[in-house]
Amino acid sequence: MTARTDEGTPPQEDRQAPPGLATAPSWAGPALARVLARVAVTRTEVGDRFPLYADPGTGTWRTTARGSWTGGFWAGLLWLRARYTGDAADRAVARACTARLAGWAEADTAARGLIFWYGTALADDEPSLRDRAARACLNDFVPELGLVPWGSAFGGPRLTARVDGVPGMVPLLATANPEAALSHLWRHVELWLGARPPRWSWRHEPGAGWTACADPPPGWSRGRAWLLLSLAEAAPLAGGDEFLDHVGRLLTEHLVPPADFAHPGGPCDTSAAAVTALALLGLGHRDRAVAVLKALVDNHLTADGRLLDGCYDLAAETAVRQELIWGDFFLAYALAVLTGLRGQDLRPDPFAARAAPPR
């Protein structure tokens, strides 16, 4: 299967009713079944480790011991499979995987949004871990900056704002303090609006303010997808709809975008497309979401459920045409929402953050 970019014109459409099984396209259910069957195969291969990315030819996974910033996506996939099968053994495996994320709860990184929202949002019995992580994130919120800094857990300056520290963090932080959650999003949106071409990472220096970082590059398509998902996650919060005017600026004509818009002939990034599809469903743009998902299923999903042609880091030439664990997760999650999967009371709206009362 070769990587390629699929293009189309974004349709003019009104916000639509939530998708469901009655209106799901015929290909969506079988595609979800394939991805979740792949989860079972991956589980056997990786054991207690966390998959990161897989060789497109052999399907063999590169793994990590503690999960890094992607551990929540693996836990989320296991919970999706457990919801899909209703099997107690699948639920036990998902529960054990989520428990192994606990060591990240107090880690100094805004990536805890990715880890703990997506690692627990589909769980049926993990509120204590999610609440612990949310309180720890709130403790790290810097009022003077209006955000939870990217932090030092992965190296680099602590007082950094990165767009991949926003998705997941918004709904996670909202469970502890909705005002802090919206502030966190607004600071990143403000920084994004303040530079052209857009920048996805900023460093703060006392007395000097914010300075744009060169990495990730302005053309990073996953940056757009992460921010779009964050807008969708904020929409259900009181005051969250004020961000919706920015949705159009984040959409492009591509169904599956290049990993870097500065290199349109280079590798695409199916994980960016999968993130975008879930965001579009949350924003009510169903037709566009379905078009993105169909492009992924038709052109990039293998018969054994592997979403290929994901690009981890083009600049570093790391896993530029691979199966990525977060690509699999967001594809499965979007297909689950599209098909109206309920399983054992699967939350129908992944964007309905359970917000705490304003303080």
XYZ file of C-alpha atoms in Angstrom:
359
model
C 0.000 0.000 0.000
C 1.551 3.303 -1.036
C 1.174 6.599 0.765
C -0.760 9.200 -1.128
C -2.695 12.383 -0.528
C -6.428 12.473 -1.268
C -7.998 15.810 -1.913
C -11.491 17.185 -2.023
C -13.364 20.418 -1.544
C -14.741 20.996 1.962
C -18.543 20.917 1.603
C -20.726 23.771 2.745
C -22.849 22.193 5.445
C -24.791 23.041 8.541
C -24.063 21.465 11.893
C -25.810 18.111 11.815
C -27.316 15.665 14.255
C -24.928 13.153 15.892
C -24.130 10.137 13.737
C -25.482 6.714 14.570
C -25.857 3.172 13.383
C -28.978 3.899 11.316
C -27.164 6.441 9.178
C -23.634 4.986 9.196
C -22.239 3.984 5.789
C -22.084 0.251 5.156
C -18.279 0.139 5.187
C -17.870 1.739 8.625
C -18.847 -1.246 10.789
C -16.583 -3.761 9.021
C -13.711 -1.267 9.115
C -14.113 -0.853 12.872
C -14.171 -4.634 13.292
C -10.870 -4.908 11.410
C -9.136 -2.273 13.538
C -10.338 -3.855 16.777
C -9.284 -7.317 15.593
C -5.820 -5.835 15.075
C -5.911 -4.685 18.720
C -6.160 -8.323 19.833
C -3.166 -9.263 17.682
C -1.146 -6.319 19.016
C -2.034 -7.212 22.603
C -0.591 -10.689 22.157
C 2.601 -9.301 20.624
C 3.402 -6.496 23.059
C 2.314 -8.001 26.382
C 2.726 -5.449 29.168
C 4.612 -2.995 26.977
C 3.065 -0.122 25.011
C 3.045 -0.095 21.194
C 4.324 3.059 19.504
C 4.656 2.409 15.765
C 4.786 -0.682 13.575
C 6.705 -1.701 10.474
C 4.370 -1.394 7.468
C 5.657 -4.606 5.951
C 5.797 -6.984 8.898
C 3.408 -5.276 11.314
C 5.974 -5.679 14.124
C 5.670 -3.007 16.797
C 8.295 -0.712 18.276
C 7.314 -0.544 21.953
C 8.018 1.423 25.127
C 8.026 0.242 28.724
C 6.032 3.109 30.279
C 3.974 4.347 27.360
C 5.544 7.770 26.855
C 3.039 10.353 25.540
C 1.163 7.687 23.563
C 0.299 5.231 26.346
C -3.254 6.503 26.701
C -4.032 5.668 23.090
C -3.187 2.011 23.651
C -5.305 1.914 26.812
C -8.098 3.639 24.892
C -7.951 1.057 22.103
C -8.163 -1.745 24.647
C -11.231 -0.103 26.210
C -12.811 0.298 22.781
C -12.291 -3.394 22.117
C -13.736 -4.256 25.528
C -16.820 -2.143 24.788
C -17.127 -3.758 21.378
C -16.873 -7.366 22.550
C -18.430 -7.034 26.002
C -15.933 -9.647 27.130
C -14.852 -9.574 30.788
C -11.334 -10.698 29.847
C -10.962 -7.773 27.435
C -12.152 -5.422 30.158
C -9.603 -6.809 32.604
C -6.778 -6.262 30.108
C -7.897 -2.683 29.498
C -8.160 -1.999 33.218
C -4.655 -3.343 33.844
C -3.199 -1.250 31.025
C -4.831 1.934 32.327
C -3.466 1.226 35.802
C 0.053 1.121 34.346
C -0.344 4.767 33.320
C -0.523 5.890 36.963
C 3.161 6.793 37.087
C 2.493 9.683 34.686
C -0.159 11.380 36.859
C 2.261 13.797 38.492
C 4.757 13.962 35.619
C 5.702 17.476 34.548
C 4.120 17.490 31.106
C 1.002 18.795 29.412
C 0.998 15.526 27.475
C -0.926 14.159 30.454
C -4.015 15.307 28.558
C -3.228 12.812 25.807
C -2.351 10.130 28.324
C -5.177 10.397 30.819
C -8.147 11.696 28.861
C -7.896 9.193 26.039
C -6.639 6.477 28.386
C -9.623 6.792 30.734
C -12.501 8.481 28.852
C -13.754 5.120 27.571
C -13.138 3.280 30.831
C -16.005 2.279 33.094
C -14.202 2.337 36.418
C -11.179 4.661 36.311
C -12.472 7.988 37.754
C -9.955 8.038 40.600
C -6.937 7.959 38.276
C -8.476 10.494 35.921
C -9.366 12.791 38.833
C -5.877 12.429 40.300
C -4.310 13.431 36.973
C -6.729 16.345 36.550
C -5.911 17.714 40.019
C -2.183 17.362 39.349
C -2.550 19.255 36.063
C -4.511 21.985 37.804
C -1.736 22.264 40.392
C 0.709 22.855 37.528
C -1.472 25.534 35.915
C 0.442 28.851 35.800
C -2.081 31.701 36.173
C 0.373 34.308 34.869
C 0.712 32.365 31.610
C -2.851 31.098 31.509
C -1.896 27.489 30.790
C -0.355 24.244 31.944
C 3.208 24.402 30.539
C 4.486 21.665 28.281
C 6.868 20.845 31.123
C 10.233 19.192 31.495
C 9.369 15.481 31.453
C 10.467 15.075 27.832
C 13.346 17.551 28.003
C 13.628 21.151 26.847
C 12.504 24.372 28.555
C 9.644 23.846 30.990
C 7.772 27.062 30.146
C 6.793 26.006 26.660
C 3.386 25.973 24.985
C 2.938 23.143 22.463
C -0.221 22.449 20.523
C -0.037 18.723 21.326
C -0.415 19.701 24.973
C -3.973 20.949 24.309
C -6.118 18.007 23.097
C -7.194 15.848 25.991
C -5.940 18.480 28.428
C -9.015 20.651 27.798
C -11.608 18.040 28.854
C -9.324 16.593 31.535
C -8.683 19.975 33.147
C -12.364 20.867 32.813
C -13.259 18.093 35.250
C -11.318 20.033 37.896
C -11.703 23.646 36.765
C -13.506 24.626 33.533
C -12.148 28.160 33.592
C -8.567 26.867 33.657
C -9.383 24.509 30.777
C -10.689 27.325 28.581
C -7.758 29.543 29.535
C -5.343 26.790 28.523
C -7.010 26.531 25.122
C -7.308 30.283 24.647
C -3.597 30.879 25.282
C -2.664 28.364 22.585
C -5.229 29.753 20.142
C -3.945 33.278 20.811
C -0.376 32.205 20.095
C -1.484 30.396 16.931
C -3.376 33.456 15.697
C -0.436 35.714 16.447
C 1.951 34.278 13.862
C 1.810 33.703 10.130
C 2.807 31.154 9.093
C 1.396 29.466 12.200
C 3.686 28.142 14.888
C 2.889 25.104 17.009
C 5.394 25.582 19.826
C 6.349 28.668 21.850
C 8.902 29.264 24.600
C 8.315 31.781 27.378
C 11.152 33.819 28.873
C 10.493 36.002 31.936
C 10.644 39.639 30.871
C 10.747 38.768 27.173
C 7.458 36.957 26.690
C 6.701 34.301 24.102
C 9.084 33.340 21.305
C 8.117 30.948 18.497
C 10.093 27.701 18.205
C 11.194 26.259 14.878
C 10.065 22.734 15.739
C 7.477 21.522 14.889
C 7.573 23.316 11.521
C 4.748 25.646 10.415
C 3.508 23.132 7.849
C 2.993 20.330 10.387
C -0.434 18.963 9.505
C -0.928 17.186 12.830
C -0.658 20.572 14.537
C -3.824 21.673 12.734
C -5.538 18.424 13.642
C -4.613 18.657 17.333
C -5.934 22.201 17.598
C -9.132 21.337 15.723
C -9.770 18.459 18.124
C -9.198 20.804 21.055
C -11.840 23.205 19.718
C -14.287 20.298 19.437
C -13.545 19.202 22.992
C -14.093 22.723 24.328
C -17.396 23.271 22.510
C -19.619 21.583 25.162
C -18.166 23.741 27.946
C -19.854 26.975 28.969
C -18.135 29.576 26.811
C -16.452 26.952 24.647
C -18.453 27.854 21.567
C -16.532 31.139 21.291
C -13.724 29.187 19.636
C -15.861 27.806 16.806
C -15.151 30.778 14.540
C -11.616 29.420 14.149
C -12.660 26.009 12.796
C -12.615 27.068 9.151
C -9.057 28.352 9.406
C -7.852 24.910 10.432
C -9.514 22.949 7.630
C -7.803 22.321 4.308
C -8.841 20.794 1.000
C -6.974 17.569 1.816
C -8.795 14.510 3.064
C -5.475 12.925 4.003
C -2.921 15.723 4.328
C 0.806 15.700 3.728
C 2.774 15.363 6.931
C 4.198 18.812 6.210
C 2.383 21.195 3.883
C 5.763 22.600 2.918
C 6.495 19.205 1.311
C 3.292 18.377 -0.615
C 5.017 15.600 -2.524
C 6.337 13.941 0.623
C 4.729 11.423 2.961
C 1.160 11.943 4.046
C 0.004 11.563 7.649
C -3.022 9.360 8.113
C -2.931 9.972 11.856
C -3.590 13.677 11.253
C -6.574 12.706 9.103
C -7.934 10.343 11.774
C -7.667 13.047 14.459
C -9.407 15.475 12.116
C -12.233 13.011 11.441
C -13.023 12.643 15.143
C -12.907 16.414 15.587
C -15.263 16.956 12.655
C -17.764 14.503 14.109
C -17.673 16.382 17.397
C -18.195 19.679 15.589
C -21.186 18.339 13.661
C -19.506 18.290 10.235
C -20.541 14.707 9.519
C -20.291 14.724 5.716
C -16.713 15.915 5.760
C -15.815 13.460 8.531
C -17.294 10.570 6.537
C -15.299 11.613 3.465
C -12.074 11.626 5.484
C -12.818 8.244 7.050
C -13.710 6.700 3.690
C -10.405 7.903 2.227
C -8.563 6.300 5.131
C -10.466 3.016 4.930
C -10.317 2.739 1.134
C -6.704 3.753 0.612
C -4.740 3.201 3.822
C -6.390 0.513 5.969
C -5.151 -3.029 5.380
C -7.319 -6.139 5.410
C -5.918 -7.029 8.839
C -6.810 -3.656 10.356
C -3.560 -1.668 10.194
C -3.796 2.031 9.353
C -0.649 2.632 7.324
C 1.035 5.788 6.022
C 1.209 7.601 9.328
C 4.115 9.985 9.805
C 5.586 10.317 13.284
C 8.342 12.892 12.658
C 9.223 13.876 9.101
C 12.066 16.245 10.035
C 13.793 13.564 12.106
C 12.949 10.894 9.509
C 11.363 8.789 12.255
C 8.581 6.385 11.253
C 7.514 8.412 8.242
C 5.289 5.753 6.621
C 4.248 3.529 9.503
C 1.289 2.289 11.454
C 1.024 4.633 14.458
C -0.781 3.698 17.655
C -2.554 7.061 17.846
C -3.613 6.763 14.217
C -5.247 3.416 14.981
C -6.894 4.876 18.089
C -8.424 7.937 16.471
C -9.597 5.937 13.458
C -11.278 3.399 15.746
C -12.777 6.104 17.963
C -14.180 8.024 15.000
C -15.634 4.843 13.487
C -17.156 3.960 16.867
C -18.840 7.356 17.054
C -19.957 7.154 13.412
C -21.537 3.727 13.837
C -23.161 4.587 17.154
C -21.244 1.877 18.999
C -22.610 1.595 22.507
C -21.042 -1.635 23.760
C -21.375 -1.573 27.510
C -22.712 2.003 27.702
C -19.997 3.571 25.537
C -20.295 7.288 26.034
C -22.121 8.544 22.906
C -20.432 11.953 22.882
C -16.633 11.837 23.321
C -16.583 15.623 23.566
C -18.945 15.943 26.534
C -16.375 16.713 29.211
C -17.767 16.226 32.683
C -16.986 19.712 33.916
C -16.711 20.721 37.520
C -18.708 23.759 38.643
C -16.921 27.089 37.976
C -14.856 28.344 40.897
